[in-house]
CSV table of C-alpha atoms in Angstrom, one decimal:
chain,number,residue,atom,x,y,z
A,24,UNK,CA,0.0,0.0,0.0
A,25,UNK,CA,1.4,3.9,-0.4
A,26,UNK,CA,1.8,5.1,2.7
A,27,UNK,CA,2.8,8.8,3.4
A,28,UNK,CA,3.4,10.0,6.7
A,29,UNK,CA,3.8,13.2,7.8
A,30,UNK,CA,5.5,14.5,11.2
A,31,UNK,CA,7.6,16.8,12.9
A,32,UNK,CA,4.5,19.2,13.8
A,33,UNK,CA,4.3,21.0,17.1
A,34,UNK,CA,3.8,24.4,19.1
A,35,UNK,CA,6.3,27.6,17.8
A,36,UNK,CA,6.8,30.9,18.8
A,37,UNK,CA,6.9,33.4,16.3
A,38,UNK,CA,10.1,33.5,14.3
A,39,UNK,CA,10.9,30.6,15.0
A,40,UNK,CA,11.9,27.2,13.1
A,41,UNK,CA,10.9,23.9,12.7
A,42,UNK,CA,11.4,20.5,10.7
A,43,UNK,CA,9.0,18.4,9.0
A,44,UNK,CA,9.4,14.8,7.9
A,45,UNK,CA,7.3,13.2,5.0
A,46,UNK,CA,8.2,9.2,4.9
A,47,UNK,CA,6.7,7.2,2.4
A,48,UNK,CA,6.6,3.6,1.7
A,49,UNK,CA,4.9,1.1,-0.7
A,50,UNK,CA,6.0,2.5,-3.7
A,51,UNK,CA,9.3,3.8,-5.8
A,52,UNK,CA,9.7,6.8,-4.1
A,53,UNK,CA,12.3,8.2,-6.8
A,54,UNK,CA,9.9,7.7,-9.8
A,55,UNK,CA,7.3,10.5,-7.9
A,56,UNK,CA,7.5,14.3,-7.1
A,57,UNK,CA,5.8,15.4,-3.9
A,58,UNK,CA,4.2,17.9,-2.5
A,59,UNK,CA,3.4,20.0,0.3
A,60,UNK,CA,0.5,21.4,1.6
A,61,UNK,CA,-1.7,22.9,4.7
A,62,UNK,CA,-5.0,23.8,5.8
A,63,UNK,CA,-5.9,26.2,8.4
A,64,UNK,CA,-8.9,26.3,9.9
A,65,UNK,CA,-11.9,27.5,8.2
A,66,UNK,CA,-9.9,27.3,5.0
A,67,UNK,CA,-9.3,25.6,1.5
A,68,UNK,CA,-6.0,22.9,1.2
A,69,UNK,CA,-3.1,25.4,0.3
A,70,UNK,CA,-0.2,24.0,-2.2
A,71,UNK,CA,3.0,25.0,0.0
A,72,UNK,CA,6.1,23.3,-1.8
A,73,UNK,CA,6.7,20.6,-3.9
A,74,UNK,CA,10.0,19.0,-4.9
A,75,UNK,CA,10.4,17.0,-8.1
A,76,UNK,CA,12.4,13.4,-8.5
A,77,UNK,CA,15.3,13.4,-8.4
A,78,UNK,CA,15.0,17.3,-7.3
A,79,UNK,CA,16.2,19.7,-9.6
A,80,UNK,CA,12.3,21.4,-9.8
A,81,UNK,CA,11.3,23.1,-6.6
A,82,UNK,CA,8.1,25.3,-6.1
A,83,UNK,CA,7.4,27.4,-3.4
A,84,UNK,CA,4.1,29.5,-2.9
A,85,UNK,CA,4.6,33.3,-2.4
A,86,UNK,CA,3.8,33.2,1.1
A,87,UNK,CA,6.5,30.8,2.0
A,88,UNK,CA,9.3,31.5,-0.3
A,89,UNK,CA,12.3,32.3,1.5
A,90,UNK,CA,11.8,31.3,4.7
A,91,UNK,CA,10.3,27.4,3.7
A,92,UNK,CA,12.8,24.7,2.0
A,93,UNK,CA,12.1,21.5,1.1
A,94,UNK,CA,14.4,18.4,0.2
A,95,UNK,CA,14.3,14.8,-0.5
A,96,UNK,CA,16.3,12.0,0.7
A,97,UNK,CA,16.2,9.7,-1.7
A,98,UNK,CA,18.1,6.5,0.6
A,99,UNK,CA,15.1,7.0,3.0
A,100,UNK,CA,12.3,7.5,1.0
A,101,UNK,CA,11.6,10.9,3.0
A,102,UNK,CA,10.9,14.4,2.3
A,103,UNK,CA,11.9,17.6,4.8
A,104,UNK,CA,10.1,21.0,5.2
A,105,UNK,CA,12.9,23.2,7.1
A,106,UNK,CA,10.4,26.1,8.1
A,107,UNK,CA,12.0,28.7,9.2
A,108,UNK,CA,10.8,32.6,10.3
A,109,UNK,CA,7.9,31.3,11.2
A,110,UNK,CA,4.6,33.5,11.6
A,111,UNK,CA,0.9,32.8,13.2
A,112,UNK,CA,-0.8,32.7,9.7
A,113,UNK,CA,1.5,29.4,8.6
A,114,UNK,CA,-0.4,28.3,11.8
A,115,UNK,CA,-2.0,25.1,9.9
A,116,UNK,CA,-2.4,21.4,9.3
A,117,UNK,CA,0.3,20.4,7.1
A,118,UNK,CA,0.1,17.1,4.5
A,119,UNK,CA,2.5,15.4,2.0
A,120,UNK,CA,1.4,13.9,-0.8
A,121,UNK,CA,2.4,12.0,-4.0
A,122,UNK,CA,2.2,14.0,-7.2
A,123,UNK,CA,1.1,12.4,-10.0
A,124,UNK,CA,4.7,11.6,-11.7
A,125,UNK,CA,8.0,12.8,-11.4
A,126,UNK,CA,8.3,16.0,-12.7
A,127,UNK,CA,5.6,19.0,-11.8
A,128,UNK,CA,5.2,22.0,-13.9
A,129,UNK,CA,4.4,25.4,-12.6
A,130,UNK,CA,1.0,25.4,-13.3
A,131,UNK,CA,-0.4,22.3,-11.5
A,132,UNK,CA,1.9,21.7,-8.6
A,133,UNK,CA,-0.1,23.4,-6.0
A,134,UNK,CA,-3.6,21.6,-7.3
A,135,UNK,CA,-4.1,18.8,-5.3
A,136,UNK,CA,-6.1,17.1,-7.8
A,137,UNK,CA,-2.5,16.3,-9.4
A,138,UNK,CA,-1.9,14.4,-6.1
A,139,UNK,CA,-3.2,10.7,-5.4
A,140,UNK,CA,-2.1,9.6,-2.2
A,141,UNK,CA,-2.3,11.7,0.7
A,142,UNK,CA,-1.0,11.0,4.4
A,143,UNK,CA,-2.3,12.3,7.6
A,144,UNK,CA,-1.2,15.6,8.4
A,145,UNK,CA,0.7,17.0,11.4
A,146,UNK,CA,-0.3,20.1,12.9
A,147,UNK,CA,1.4,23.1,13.3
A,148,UNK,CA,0.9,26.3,15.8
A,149,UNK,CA,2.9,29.5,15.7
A,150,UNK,CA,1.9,31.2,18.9
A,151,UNK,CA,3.4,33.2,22.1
């Protein structure tokens, strides 16, 4: 079965940082781009990042860029969100999921109907 699993989520401070893990299993994980995204509460699934395989295409949305970066670890069949700068409107559930092939283009990575397998999300709070 694909599995993703997303962790890492917690309680931060404002400006501060934090580390998300996406592992997967039950499928080749370097054959599939994939994707960040987050839902606060009271709104729509937002594309945050996605990373394509073997990584050379990397999207970020506006809100993020520069302070979010994502990477893939190919020998582990995981995928990081460094978040750093954080602010309370990234306050959010955040999910991985598997794209639908290996290499997004700019106008469909943040859809997530180009994704087919999603994992439970971990939740994130930036508060004082």
């Amino acid at each position: 079965d694909v599995q993703l699993q997303a962790c890492g989520g917690g309680l931060v401070q404002p400006g501060g940082s934090l580390r998300l893990s996406c592992a997967t299993s039950g499928f080749s994980f370097d054959a599939y781009a994939i994707g960040w995204f987050r839902q606060a509460p009271g709104k729509g699934r937002e594309g945050v990042s996605c990373i394509s395989s073997p990584g050379g295409r990397i999207y970020y949305a506006n809100s993020v860029k520069g302070r979010f970066t994502v990477s893939r670890e190919n020998a582990k069949d995981t995928v990081y969100l460094q978040m750093n700068s954080l602010k309370p409107e990234d306050t959010a559930v955040y999910y991985c999921a598997r794209f639908l092939g290996s290499y997004p283009i700019a106008g469909l990575w943040a859809s997530p109907s180009q994704y087919d397998s999603w994992g439970q999300g971990t939740e994130l709070t930036v508060s004082s």
